[in-house]
PDB file of C-alpha atoms in Angstrom:
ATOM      1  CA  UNK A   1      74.494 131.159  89.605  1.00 48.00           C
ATOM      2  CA  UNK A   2      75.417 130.109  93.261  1.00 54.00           C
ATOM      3  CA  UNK A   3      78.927 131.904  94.292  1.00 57.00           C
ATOM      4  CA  UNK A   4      80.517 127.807  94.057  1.00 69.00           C
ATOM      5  CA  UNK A   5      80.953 127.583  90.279  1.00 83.00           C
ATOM      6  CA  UNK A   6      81.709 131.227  89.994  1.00 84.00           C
ATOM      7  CA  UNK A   7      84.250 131.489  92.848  1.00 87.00           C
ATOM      8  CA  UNK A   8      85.732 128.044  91.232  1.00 89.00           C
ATOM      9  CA  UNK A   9      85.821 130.283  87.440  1.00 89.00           C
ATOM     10  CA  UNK A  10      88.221 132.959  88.643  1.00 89.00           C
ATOM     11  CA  UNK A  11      90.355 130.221  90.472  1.00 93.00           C
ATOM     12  CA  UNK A  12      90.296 129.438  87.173  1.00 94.00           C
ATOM     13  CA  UNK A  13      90.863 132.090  85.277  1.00 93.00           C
ATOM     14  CA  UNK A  14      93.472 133.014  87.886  1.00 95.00           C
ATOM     15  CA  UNK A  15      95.313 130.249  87.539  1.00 96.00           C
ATOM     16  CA  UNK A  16      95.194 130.311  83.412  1.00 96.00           C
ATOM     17  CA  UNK A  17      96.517 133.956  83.584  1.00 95.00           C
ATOM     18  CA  UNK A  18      99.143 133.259  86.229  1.00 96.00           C
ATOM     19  CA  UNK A  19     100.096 130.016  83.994  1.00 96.00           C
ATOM     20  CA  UNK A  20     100.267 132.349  80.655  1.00 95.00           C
ATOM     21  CA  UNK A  21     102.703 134.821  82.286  1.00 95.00           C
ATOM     22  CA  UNK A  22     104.912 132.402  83.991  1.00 97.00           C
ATOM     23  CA  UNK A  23     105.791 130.608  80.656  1.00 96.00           C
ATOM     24  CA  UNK A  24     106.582 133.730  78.916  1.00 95.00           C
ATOM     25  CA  UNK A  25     108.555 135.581  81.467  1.00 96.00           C
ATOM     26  CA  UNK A  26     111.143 132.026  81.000  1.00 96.00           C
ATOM     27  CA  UNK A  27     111.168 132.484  77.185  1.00 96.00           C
ATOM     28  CA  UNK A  28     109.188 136.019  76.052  1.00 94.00           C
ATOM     29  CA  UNK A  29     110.255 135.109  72.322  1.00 95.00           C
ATOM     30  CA  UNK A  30     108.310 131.762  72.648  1.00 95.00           C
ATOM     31  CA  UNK A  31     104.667 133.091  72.029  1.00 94.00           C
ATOM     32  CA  UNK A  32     102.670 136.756  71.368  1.00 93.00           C
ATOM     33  CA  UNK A  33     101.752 137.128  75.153  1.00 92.00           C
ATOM     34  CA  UNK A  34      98.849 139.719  74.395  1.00 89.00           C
ATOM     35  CA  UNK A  35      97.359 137.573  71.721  1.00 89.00           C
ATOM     36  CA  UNK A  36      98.143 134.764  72.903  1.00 92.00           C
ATOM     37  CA  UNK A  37      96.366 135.738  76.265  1.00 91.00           C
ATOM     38  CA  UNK A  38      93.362 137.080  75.122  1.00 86.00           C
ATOM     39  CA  UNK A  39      92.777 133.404  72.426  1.00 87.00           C
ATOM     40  CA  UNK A  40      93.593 131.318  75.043  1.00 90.00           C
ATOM     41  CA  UNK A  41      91.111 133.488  77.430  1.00 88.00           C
ATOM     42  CA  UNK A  42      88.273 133.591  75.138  1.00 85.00           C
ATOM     43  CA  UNK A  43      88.235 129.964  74.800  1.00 87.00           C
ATOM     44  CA  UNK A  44      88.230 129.554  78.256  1.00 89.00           C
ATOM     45  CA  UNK A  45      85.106 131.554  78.931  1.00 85.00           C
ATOM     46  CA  UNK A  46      83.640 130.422  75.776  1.00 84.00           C
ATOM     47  CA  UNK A  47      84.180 127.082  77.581  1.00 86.00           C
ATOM     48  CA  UNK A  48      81.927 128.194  80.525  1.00 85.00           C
ATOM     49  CA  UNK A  49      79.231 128.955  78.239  1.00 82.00           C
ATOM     50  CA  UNK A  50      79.552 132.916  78.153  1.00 76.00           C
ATOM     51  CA  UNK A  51      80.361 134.695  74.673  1.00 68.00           C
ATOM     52  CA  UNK A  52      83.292 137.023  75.263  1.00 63.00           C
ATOM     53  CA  UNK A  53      85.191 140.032  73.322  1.00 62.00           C
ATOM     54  CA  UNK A  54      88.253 141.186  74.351  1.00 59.00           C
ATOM     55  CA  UNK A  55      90.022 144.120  73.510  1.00 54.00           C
ATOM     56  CA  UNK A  56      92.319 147.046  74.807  1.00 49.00           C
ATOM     57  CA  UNK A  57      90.212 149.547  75.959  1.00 52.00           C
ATOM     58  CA  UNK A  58      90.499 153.669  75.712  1.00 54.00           C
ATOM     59  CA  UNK A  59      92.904 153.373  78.872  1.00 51.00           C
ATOM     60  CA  UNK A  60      95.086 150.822  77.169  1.00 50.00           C
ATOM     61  CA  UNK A  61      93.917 148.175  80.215  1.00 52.00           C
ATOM     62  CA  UNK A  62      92.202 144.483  78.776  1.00 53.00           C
ATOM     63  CA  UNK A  63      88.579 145.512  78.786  1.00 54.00           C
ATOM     64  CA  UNK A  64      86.134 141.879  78.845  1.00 53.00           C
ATOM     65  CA  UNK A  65      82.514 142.523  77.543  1.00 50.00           C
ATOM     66  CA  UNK A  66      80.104 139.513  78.095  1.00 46.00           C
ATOM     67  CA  UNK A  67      77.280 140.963  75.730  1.00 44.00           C
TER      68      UNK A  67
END
């Protein structure tokens, strides 16, 4: 892939996450943040055409694997 589309994907991404978080810092009882996050995420990069699990890794961080 040329670095266009994939610099334009995490402006994406980016901008999803930042979206997410913004909504549920003004009401935090309004949706599951975490799996919320990581449905809303996976459609996304299902979206750009990659097959995605995501899951809390041994560290506790949001692992992505693209297999």
């Amino acid at each position: 892939p040329t670095p266009g589309p994939v610099v334009c994907a995490g402006h994406g991404l980016q901008a999803l996450v930042e979206g997410l978080v913004q909504r549920w810092l003004f009401d935090a009882q309004a949706f599951d943040l975490l799996h919320t996050g990581r449905s809303v995420i996976d459609v996304y990069l299902r979206g750009l055409g990659l097959r995605s699990q995501l899951g809390l890794g041994e560290t506790g961080h949001l692992d992505l694997l693209v297999p």
